[in-house]
PDB file of C-alpha atoms in Angstrom:
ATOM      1  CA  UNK A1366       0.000   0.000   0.000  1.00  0.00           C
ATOM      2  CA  UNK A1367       0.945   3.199  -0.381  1.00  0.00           C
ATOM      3  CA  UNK A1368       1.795   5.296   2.650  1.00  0.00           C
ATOM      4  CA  UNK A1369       1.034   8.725   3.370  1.00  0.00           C
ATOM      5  CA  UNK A1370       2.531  11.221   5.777  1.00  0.00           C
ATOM      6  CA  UNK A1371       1.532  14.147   6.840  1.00  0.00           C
ATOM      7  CA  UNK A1372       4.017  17.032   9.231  1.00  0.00           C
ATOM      8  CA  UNK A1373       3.019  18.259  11.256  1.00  0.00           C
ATOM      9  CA  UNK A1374       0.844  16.408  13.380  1.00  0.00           C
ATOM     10  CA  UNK A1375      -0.489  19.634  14.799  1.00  0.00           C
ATOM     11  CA  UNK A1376       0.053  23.129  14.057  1.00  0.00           C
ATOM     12  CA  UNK A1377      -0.759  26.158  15.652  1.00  0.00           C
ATOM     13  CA  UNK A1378      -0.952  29.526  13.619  1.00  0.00           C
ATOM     14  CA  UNK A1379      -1.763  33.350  14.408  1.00  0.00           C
ATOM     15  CA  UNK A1380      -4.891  34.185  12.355  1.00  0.00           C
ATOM     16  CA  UNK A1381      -4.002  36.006   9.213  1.00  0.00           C
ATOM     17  CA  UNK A1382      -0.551  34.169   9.132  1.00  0.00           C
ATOM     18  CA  UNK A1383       0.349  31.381   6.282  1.00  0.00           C
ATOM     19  CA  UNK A1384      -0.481  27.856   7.360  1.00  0.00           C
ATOM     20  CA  UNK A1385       1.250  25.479   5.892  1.00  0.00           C
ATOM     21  CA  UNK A1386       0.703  21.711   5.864  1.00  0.00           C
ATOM     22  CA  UNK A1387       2.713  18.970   4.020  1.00  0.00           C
ATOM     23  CA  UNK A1388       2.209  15.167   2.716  1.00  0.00           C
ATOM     24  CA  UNK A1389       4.511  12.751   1.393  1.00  0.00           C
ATOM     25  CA  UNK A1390       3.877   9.681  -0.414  1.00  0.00           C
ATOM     26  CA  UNK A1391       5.755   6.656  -0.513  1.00  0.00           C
ATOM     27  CA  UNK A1392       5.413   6.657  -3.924  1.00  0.00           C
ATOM     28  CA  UNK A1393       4.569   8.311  -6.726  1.00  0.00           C
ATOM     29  CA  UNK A1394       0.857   9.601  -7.411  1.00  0.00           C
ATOM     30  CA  UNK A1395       1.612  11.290 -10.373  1.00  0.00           C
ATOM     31  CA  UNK A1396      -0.281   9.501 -13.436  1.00  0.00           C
ATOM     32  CA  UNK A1397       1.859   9.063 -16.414  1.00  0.00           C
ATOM     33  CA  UNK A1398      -0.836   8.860 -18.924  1.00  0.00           C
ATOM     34  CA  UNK A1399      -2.404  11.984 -17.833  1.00  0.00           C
ATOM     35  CA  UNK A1400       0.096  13.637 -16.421  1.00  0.00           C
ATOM     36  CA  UNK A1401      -2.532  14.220 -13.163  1.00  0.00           C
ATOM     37  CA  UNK A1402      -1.250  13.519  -9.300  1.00  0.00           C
ATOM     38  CA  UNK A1403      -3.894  11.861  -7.717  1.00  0.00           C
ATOM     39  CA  UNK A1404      -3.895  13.373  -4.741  1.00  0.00           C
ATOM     40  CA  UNK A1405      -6.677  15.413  -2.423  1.00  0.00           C
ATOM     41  CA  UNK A1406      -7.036  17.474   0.612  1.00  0.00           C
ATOM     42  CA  UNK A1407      -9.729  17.414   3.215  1.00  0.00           C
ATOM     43  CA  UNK A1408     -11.240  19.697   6.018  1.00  0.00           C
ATOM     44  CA  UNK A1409     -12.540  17.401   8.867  1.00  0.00           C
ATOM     45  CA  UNK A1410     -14.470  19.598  12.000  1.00  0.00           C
ATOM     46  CA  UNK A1411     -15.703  17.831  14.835  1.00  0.00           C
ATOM     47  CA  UNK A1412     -19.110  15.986  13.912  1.00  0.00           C
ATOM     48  CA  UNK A1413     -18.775  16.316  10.955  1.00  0.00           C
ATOM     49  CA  UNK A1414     -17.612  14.276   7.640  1.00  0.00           C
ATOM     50  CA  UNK A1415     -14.875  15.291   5.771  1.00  0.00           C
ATOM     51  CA  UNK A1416     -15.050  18.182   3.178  1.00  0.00           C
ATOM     52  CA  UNK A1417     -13.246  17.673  -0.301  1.00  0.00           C
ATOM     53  CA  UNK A1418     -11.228  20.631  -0.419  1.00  0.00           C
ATOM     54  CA  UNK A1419      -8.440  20.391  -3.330  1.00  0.00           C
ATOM     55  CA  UNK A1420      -8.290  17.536  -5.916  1.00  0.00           C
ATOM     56  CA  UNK A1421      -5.506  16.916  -8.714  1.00  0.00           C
ATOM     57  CA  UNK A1422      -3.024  18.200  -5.908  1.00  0.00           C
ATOM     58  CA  UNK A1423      -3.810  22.121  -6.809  1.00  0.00           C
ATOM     59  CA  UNK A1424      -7.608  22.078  -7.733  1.00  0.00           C
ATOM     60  CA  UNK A1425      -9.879  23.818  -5.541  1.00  0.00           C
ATOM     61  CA  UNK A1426     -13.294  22.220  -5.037  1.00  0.00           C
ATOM     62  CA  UNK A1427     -16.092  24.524  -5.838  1.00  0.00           C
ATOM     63  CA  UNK A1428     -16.842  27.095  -2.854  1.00  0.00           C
ATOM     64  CA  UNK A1429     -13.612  26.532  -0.937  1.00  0.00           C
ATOM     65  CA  UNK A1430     -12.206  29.741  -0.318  1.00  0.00           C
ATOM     66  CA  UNK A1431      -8.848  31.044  -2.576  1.00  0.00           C
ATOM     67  CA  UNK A1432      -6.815  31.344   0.331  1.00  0.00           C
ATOM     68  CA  UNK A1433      -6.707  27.650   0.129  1.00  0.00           C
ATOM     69  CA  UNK A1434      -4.344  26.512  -2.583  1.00  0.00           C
ATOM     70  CA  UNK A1435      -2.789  22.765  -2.960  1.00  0.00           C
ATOM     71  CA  UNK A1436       0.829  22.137  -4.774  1.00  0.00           C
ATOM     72  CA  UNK A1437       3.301  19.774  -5.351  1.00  0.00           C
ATOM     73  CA  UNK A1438       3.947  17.071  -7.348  1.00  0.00           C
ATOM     74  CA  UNK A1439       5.154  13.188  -7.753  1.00  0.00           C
ATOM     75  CA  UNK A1440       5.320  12.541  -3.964  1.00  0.00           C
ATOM     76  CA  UNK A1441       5.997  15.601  -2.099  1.00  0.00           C
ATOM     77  CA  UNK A1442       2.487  17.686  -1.456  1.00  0.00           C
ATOM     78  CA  UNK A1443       1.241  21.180   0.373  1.00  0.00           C
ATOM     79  CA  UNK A1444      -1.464  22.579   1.587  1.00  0.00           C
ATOM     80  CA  UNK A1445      -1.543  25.967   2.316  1.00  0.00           C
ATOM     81  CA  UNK A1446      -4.004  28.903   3.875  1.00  0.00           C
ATOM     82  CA  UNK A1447      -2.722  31.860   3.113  1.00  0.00           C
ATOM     83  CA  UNK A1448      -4.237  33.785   5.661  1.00  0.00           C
ATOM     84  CA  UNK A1449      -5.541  32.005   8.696  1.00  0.00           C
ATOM     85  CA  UNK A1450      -9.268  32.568   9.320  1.00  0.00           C
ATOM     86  CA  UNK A1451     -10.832  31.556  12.510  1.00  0.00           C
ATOM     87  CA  UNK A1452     -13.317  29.332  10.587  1.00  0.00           C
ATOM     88  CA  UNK A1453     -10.085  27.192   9.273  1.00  0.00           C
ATOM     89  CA  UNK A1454      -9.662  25.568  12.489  1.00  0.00           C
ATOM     90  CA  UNK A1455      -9.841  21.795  11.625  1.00  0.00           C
ATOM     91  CA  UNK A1456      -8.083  19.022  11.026  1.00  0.00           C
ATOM     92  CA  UNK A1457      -6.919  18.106   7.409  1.00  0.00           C
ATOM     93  CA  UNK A1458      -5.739  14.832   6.087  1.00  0.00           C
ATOM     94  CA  UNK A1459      -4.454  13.836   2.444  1.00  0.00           C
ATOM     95  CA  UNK A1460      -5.052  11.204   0.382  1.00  0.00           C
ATOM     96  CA  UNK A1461      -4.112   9.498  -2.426  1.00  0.00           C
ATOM     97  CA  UNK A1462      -6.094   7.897  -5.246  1.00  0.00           C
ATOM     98  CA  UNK A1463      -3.783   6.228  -7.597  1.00  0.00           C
ATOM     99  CA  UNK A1464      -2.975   3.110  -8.251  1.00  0.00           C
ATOM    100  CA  UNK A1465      -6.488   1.848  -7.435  1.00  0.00           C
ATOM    101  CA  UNK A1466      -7.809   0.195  -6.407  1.00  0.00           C
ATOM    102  CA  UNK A1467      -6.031   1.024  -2.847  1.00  0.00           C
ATOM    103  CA  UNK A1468      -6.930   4.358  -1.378  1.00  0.00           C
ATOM    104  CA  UNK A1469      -5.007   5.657   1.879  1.00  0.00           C
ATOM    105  CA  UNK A1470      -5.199   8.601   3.879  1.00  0.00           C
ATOM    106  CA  UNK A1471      -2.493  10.521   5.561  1.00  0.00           C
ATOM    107  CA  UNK A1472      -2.807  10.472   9.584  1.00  0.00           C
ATOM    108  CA  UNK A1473      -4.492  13.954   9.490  1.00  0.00           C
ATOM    109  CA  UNK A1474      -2.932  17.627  11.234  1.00  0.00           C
ATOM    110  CA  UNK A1475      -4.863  19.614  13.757  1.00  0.00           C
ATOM    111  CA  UNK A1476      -4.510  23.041  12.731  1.00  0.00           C
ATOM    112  CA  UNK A1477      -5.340  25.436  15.662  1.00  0.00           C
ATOM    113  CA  UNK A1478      -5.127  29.190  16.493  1.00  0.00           C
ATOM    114  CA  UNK A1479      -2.113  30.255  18.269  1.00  0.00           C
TER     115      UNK A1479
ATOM    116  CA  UNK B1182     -28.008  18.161  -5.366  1.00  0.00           C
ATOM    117  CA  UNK B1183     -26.901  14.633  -4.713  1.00  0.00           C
ATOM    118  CA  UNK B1184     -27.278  13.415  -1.036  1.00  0.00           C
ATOM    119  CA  UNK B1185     -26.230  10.331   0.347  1.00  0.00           C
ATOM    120  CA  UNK B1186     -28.056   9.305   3.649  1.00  0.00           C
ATOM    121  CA  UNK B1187     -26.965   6.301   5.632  1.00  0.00           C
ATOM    122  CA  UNK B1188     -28.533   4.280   8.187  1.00  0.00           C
ATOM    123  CA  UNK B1189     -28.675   4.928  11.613  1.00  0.00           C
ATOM    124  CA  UNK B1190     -26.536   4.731  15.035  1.00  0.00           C
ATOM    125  CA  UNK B1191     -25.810   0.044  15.841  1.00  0.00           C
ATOM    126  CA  UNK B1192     -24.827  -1.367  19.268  1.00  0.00           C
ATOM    127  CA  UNK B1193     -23.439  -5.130  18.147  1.00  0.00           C
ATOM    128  CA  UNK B1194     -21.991  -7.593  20.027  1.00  0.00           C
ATOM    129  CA  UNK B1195     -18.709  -9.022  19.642  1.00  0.00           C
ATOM    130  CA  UNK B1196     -18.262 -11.686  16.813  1.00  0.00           C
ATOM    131  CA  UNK B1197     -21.644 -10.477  14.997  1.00  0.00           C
ATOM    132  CA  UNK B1198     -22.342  -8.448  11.864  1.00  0.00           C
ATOM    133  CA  UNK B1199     -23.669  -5.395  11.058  1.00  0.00           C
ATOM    134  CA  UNK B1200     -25.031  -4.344   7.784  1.00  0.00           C
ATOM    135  CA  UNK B1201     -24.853   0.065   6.726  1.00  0.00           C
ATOM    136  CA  UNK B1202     -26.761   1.572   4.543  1.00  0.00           C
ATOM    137  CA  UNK B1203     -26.297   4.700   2.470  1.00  0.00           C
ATOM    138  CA  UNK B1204     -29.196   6.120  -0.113  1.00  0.00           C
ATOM    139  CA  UNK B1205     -28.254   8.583  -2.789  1.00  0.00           C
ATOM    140  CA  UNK B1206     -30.928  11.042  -3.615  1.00  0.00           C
ATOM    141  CA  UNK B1207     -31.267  13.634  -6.211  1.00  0.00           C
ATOM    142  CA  UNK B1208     -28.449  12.243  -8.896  1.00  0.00           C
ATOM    143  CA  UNK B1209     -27.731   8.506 -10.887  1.00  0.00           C
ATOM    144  CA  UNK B1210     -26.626   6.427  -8.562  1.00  0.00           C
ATOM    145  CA  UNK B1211     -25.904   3.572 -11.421  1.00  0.00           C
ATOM    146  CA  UNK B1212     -22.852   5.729 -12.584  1.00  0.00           C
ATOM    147  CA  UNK B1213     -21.458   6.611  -8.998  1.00  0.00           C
ATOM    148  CA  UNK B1214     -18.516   5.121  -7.949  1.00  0.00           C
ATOM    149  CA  UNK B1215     -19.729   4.668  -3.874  1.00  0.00           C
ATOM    150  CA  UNK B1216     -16.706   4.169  -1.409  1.00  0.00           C
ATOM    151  CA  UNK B1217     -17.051   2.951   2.418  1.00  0.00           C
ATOM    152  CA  UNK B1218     -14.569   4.866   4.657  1.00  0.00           C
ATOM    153  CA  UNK B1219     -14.379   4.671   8.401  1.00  0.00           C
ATOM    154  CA  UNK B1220     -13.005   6.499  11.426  1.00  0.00           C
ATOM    155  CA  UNK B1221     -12.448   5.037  14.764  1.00  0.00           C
ATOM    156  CA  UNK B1222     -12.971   7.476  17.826  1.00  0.00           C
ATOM    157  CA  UNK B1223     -10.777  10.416  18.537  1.00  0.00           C
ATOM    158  CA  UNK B1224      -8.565   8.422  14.936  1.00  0.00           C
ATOM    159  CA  UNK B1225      -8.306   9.584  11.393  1.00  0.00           C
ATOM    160  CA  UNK B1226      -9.805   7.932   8.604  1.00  0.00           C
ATOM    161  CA  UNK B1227      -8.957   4.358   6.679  1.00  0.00           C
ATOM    162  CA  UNK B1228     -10.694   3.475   3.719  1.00  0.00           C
ATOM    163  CA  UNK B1229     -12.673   0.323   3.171  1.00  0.00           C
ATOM    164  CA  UNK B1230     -14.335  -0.529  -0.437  1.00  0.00           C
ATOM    165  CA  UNK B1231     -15.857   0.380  -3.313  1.00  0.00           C
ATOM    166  CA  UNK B1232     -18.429  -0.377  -5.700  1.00  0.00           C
ATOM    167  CA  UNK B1233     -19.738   0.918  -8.797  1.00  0.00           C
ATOM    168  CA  UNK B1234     -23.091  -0.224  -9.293  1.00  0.00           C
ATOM    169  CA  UNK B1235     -23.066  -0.356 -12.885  1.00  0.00           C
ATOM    170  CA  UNK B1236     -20.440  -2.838 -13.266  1.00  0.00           C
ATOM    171  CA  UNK B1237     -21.856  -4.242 -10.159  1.00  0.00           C
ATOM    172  CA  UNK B1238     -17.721  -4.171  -9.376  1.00  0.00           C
ATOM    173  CA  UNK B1239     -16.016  -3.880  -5.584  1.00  0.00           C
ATOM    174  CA  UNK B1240     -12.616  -3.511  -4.301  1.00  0.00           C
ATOM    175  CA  UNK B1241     -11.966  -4.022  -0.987  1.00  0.00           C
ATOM    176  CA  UNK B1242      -8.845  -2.816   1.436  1.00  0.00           C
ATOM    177  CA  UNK B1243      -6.445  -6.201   1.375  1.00  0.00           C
ATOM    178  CA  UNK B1244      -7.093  -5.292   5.294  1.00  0.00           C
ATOM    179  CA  UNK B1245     -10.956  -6.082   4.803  1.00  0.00           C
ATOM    180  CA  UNK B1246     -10.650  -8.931   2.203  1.00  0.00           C
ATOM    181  CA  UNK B1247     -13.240 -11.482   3.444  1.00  0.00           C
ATOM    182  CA  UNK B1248     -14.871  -9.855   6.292  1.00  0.00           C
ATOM    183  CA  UNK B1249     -16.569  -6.878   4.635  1.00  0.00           C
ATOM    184  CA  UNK B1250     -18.839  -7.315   2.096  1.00  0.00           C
ATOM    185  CA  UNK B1251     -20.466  -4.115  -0.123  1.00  0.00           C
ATOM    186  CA  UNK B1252     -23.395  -4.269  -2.782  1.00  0.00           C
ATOM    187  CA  UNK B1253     -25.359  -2.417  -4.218  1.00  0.00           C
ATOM    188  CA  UNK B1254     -29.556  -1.736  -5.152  1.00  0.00           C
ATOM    189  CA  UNK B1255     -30.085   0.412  -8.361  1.00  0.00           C
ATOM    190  CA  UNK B1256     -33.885   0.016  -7.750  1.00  0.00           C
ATOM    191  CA  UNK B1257     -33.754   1.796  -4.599  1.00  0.00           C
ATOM    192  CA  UNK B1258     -30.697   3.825  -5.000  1.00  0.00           C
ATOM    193  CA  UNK B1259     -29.022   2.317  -1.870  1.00  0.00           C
ATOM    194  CA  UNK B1260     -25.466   0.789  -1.470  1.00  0.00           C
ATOM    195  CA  UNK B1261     -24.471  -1.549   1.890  1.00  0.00           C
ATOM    196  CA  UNK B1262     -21.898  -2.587   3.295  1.00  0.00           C
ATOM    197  CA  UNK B1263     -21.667  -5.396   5.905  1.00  0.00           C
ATOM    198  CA  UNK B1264     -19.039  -5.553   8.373  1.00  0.00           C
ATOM    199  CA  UNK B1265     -18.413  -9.859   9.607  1.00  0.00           C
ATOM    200  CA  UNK B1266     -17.034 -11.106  12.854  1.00  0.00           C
ATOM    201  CA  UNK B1267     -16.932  -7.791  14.797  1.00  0.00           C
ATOM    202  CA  UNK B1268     -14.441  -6.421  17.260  1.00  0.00           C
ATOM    203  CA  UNK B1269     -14.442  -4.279  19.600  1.00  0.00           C
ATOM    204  CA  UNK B1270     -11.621  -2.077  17.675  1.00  0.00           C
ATOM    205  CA  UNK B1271     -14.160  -2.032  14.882  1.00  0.00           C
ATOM    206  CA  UNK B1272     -16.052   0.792  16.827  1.00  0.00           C
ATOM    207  CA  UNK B1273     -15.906   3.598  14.526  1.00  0.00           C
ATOM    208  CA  UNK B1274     -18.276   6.295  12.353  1.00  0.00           C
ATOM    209  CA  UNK B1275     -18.700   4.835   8.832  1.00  0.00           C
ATOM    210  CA  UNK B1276     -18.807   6.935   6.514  1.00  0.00           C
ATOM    211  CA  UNK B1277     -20.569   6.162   2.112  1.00  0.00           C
ATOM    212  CA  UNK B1278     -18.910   8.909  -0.062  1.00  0.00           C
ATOM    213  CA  UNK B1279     -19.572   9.407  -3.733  1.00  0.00           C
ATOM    214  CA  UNK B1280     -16.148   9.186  -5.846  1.00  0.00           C
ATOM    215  CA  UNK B1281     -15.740  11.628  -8.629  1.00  0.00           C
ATOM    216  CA  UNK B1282     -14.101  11.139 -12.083  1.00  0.00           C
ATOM    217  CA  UNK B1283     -10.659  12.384 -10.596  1.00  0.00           C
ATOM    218  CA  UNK B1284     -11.624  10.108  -7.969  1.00  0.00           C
ATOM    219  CA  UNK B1285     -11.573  12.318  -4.945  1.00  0.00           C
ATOM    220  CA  UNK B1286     -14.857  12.153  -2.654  1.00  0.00           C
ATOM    221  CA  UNK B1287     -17.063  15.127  -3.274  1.00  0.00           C
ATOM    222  CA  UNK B1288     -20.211  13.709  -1.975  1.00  0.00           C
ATOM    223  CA  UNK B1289     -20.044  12.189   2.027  1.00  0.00           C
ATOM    224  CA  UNK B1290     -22.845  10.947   3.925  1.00  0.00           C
ATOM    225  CA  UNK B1291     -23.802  12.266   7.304  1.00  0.00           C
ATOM    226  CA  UNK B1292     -21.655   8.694   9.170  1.00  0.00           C
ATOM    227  CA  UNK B1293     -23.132   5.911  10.980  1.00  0.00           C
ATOM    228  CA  UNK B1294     -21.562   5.344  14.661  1.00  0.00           C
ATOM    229  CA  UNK B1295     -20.915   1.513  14.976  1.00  0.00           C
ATOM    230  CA  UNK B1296     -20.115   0.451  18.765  1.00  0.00           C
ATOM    231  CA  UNK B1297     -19.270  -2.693  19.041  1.00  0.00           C
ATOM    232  CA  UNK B1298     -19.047  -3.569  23.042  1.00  0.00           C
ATOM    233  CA  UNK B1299     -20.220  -6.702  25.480  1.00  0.00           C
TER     234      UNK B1299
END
C-alpha cells in the first residue's frame, strides 16, 4: 500500500498568518498517462464528515475559499491557507487515489489558532 | 443536489455483523462510484471498499478482504456494506462517499456510529 505522511501532526498559527501543511507519499501519485497527481485534501471539523477541499493536488473544489491553494507534485504535497481565518480551524488529512484500487489517507494535522 | 443518507446509530456484540446503509438522492446512482470509509474514535480515517453499481464491481482494502462485504440496489438507490465477525476495535463512524471522475470524494454521507461492546 501506499503510505502517506503528513508534518506536522499539529500546528498552531496566528490568524491572518500562512499555514502550511505537508504530505509525502511513498510513492509516486503522479499519473503518467495523464500527467494528473492523484492526490486530495480534506477539512474534517468535529461531527462532521470530511469536506473535499483540493483535488488533482492544486484544484480547488467549488466554494472553498482562494486562500486555500494545494501544490506539489510526484510525492511531495502542500497545503496551504494563506491567511488564517478563525473558521479554518480543523483538522486536514491527504489522500491518495492512484494506483487503485487502494486508497489511503495521511494520519491527518490539527490546525489550531495560536 | 446529490445526497447520500446512511442508516442509523448500531450497538453489536462481539463476533456479529452489522449491515450500513447509504441512499443517494437527487443524482444517478448507477454511474457513482460509492466508497465505504471509516473512522475510529478520537482516529483519522482508513478506507474500506468500493463499488460501482453499474459494473456491479467492488474492491476491498487487502485489510478487509473477506470480512466486509459491499453491494449495491439500483432500484432503490441504496449501497451496503456489511461488516463480519466484529471487534471491539471495529467501533468507529462509517462513513458512504460518492467518488468523482478524478476520484476524490465530493459527496459524504452524514456517518453511521458503529459500537461494538459486550
Amino acid at each position: 500500500d501506499i503510505v502517506m505522511t503528513q508534518s506536522p501532526d499539529s500546528l498552531a498559527v496566528s490568524l491572518g498568518e500562512r499555514a502550511t501543511i505537508n504530505c509525502r507519499s511513498s510513492q509516486s501519485v503522479l499519473y503518467s498517462s495523464n500527467n494528473k497527481n492523484y492526490l486530495a485534501w480534506y477539512q474534517q471539523k468535529p461531527g462532521q464528515p470530511p469536506k473535499l477541499f483540493i483535488y488533482w493536488a492544486s484544484t480547488r473544489e467549488s466554494g472553498v475559499p482562494d486562500r486555500f491553494s494545494g501544490s506539489g507534485s510526484g510525492t511531495d504535497f502542500t497545503l496551504t491557507i494563506s491567511s488564517l481565518q478563525a473558521e479554518d480551524v480543523a483538522v486536514y488529512y491527504c489522500q491518495q487515489y492512484y494506483p487503485t484500487p487502494l486508497i489511503t489517507f495521511g494520519q491527518g494535522t490539527r490546525l489550531e489558532i495560536k | 443536489q446529490v445526497q447520500l443518507v446512511q442508516s442509523g446509530a448500531e450497538v453489536k456484540k462481539p463476533g456479529s455483523s452489522v449491515k450500513v446503509s447509504c441512499k443517494a438522492s437527487g443524482g444517478t446512482f448507477s454511474s457513482y462510484t460509492i466508497s465505504w470509509v471509516r473512522q475510529a474514535p478520537g482516529q483519522g480515517l482508513e478506507w474500506m471498499a468500493r463499488i460501482i453499481p453499474i459494473l456491479d464491481m467492488a474492491n476491498y482494502a487487502q485489510r478487509f478482504q473477506g470480512r466486509v462485504t459491499i453491494t449495491a440496489d439500483k432500484s432503490t438507490s441504496t449501497a451496503y456494506m456489511e461488516l463480519s465477525s466484529l471487534r471491539s476495535d471495529d467501533t468507529a463512524v462509517y462513513y458512504c462517499a460518492r467518488e468523482t471522475s478524478s476520484s476524490a470524494f465530493d459527496i459524504w454521507g452524514q456517518g453511521t456510529m458503529v459500537t461494538v461492546s459486550s
